[in-house]
XYZ file of C-alpha atoms in Angstrom:
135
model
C -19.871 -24.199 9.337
C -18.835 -22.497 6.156
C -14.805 -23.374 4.870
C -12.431 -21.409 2.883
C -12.680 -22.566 -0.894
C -10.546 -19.641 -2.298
C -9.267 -15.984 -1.631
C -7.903 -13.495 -3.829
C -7.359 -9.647 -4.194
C -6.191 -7.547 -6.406
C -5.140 -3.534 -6.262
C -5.520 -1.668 -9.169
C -4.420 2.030 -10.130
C -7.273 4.080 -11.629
C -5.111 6.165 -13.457
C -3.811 3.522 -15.585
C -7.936 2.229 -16.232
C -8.286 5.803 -16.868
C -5.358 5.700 -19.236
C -7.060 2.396 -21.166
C -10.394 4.262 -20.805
C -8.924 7.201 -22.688
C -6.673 5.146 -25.363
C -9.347 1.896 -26.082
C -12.566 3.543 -25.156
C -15.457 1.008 -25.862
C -12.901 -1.635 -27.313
C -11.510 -1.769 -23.615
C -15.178 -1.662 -21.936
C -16.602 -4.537 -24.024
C -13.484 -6.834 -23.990
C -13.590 -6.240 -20.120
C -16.961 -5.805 -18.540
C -20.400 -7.074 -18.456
C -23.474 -4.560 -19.621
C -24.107 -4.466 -15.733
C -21.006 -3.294 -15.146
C -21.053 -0.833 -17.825
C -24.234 0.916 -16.867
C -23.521 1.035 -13.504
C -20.242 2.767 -13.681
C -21.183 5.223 -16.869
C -23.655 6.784 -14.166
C -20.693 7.561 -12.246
C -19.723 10.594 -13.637
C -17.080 11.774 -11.418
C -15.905 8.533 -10.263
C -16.157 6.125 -13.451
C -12.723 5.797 -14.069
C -12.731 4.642 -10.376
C -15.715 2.492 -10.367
C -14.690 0.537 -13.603
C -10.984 -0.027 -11.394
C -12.503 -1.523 -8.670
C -14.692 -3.952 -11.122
C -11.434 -4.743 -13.035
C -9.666 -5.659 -9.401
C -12.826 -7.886 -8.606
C -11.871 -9.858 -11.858
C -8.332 -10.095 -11.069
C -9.283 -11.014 -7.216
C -11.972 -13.428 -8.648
C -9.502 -15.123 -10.794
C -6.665 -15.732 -7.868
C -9.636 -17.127 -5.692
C -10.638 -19.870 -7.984
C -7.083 -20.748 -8.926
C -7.151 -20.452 -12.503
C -5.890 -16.793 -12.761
C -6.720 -15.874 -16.919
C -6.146 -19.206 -18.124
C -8.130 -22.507 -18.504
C -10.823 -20.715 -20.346
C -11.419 -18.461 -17.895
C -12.100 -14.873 -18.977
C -12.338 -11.170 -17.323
C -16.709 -11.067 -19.095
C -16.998 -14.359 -17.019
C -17.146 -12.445 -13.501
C -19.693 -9.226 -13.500
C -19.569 -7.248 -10.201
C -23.703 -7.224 -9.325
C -25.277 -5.696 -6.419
C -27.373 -7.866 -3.700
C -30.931 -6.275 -2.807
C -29.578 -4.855 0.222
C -26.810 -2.760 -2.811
C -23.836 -5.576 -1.044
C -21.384 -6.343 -3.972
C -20.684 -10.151 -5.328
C -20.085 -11.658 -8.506
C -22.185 -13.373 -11.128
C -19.636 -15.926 -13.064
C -20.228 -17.400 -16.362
C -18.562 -19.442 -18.652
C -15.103 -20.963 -17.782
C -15.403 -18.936 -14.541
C -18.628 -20.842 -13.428
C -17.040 -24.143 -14.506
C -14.144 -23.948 -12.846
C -16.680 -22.824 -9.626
C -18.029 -26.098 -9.988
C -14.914 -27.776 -10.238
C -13.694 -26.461 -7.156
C -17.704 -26.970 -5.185
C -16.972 -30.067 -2.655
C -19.872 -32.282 -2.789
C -22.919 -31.855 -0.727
C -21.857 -28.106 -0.058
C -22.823 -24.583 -2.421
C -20.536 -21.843 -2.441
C -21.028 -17.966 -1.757
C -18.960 -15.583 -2.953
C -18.031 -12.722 -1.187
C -16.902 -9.437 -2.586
C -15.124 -5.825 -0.756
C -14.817 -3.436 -2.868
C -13.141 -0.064 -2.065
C -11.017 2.842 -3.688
C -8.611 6.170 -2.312
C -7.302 7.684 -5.695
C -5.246 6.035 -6.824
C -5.740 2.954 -6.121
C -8.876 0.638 -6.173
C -8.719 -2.762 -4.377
C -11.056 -5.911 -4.246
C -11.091 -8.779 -2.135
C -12.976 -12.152 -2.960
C -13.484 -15.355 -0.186
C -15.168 -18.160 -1.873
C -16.636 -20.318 0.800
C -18.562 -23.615 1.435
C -21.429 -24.476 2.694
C -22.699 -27.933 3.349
C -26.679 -28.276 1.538
């Protein structure tokens, strides 16, 4: 039976990722967000202010779940929001993130990570559950 490793969310405003979107432009996108992440939400026309808010909440939710929040070399390009086959959100962590992922792994068990994503202007939200599994 799978156990609890870490949880975290995170609620966002999309006006003020608007607001960053509008002041930094590409100097905000690339210091933030994986090419994935990029591509997906420029095709979101009407709602990319509101797409790239919920991907910045999955960072911030990311970070609470593995304990670390921005610190001990872990950094918001480590966690990319990707979609599943069946188009279910989780997150693909690199760098300090994935270290500190297998920091936190038990042994004999793998962890999943599992991502909500959801948005009401103006707010977007995230919620990440890490959990174990034994092999």
């Amino acid at each position: 039976m799978p156990h609890v490793v870490g949880l975290g969310s995170d609620l966002c405003n999309i006006e003020r990722i608007q607001s960053s979107l509008d002041r930094f432009g590409a100097r905000f996108i690339n210091r933030v967000f994986t090419e994935i992440e990029i591509a997906r939400s420029e095709r979101r026309v009407l709602t990319r202010a509101a797409s790239y808010a919920k991907r910045f909440a999955a960072k911030e939710a990311c970070s609470k779940a593995l304990g670390t929040g921005f610190r001990r070399g872990v950094f918001m390009r480590d966690m990319g929001v990707i979609n599943l086959p069946s188009g279910q959100p989780t997150l693909a962590l690199t760098g300090g993130a994935a270290l500190r992922l297998a920091e936190i792994t038990p042994d004999g068990h793998t962890l999943d990570i599992h991502l909500t994503l959801t948005d009401d202007h103006p707010w977007a939200q995230a919620m990440v559950l890490i959990t174990a599994r034994a092999l």
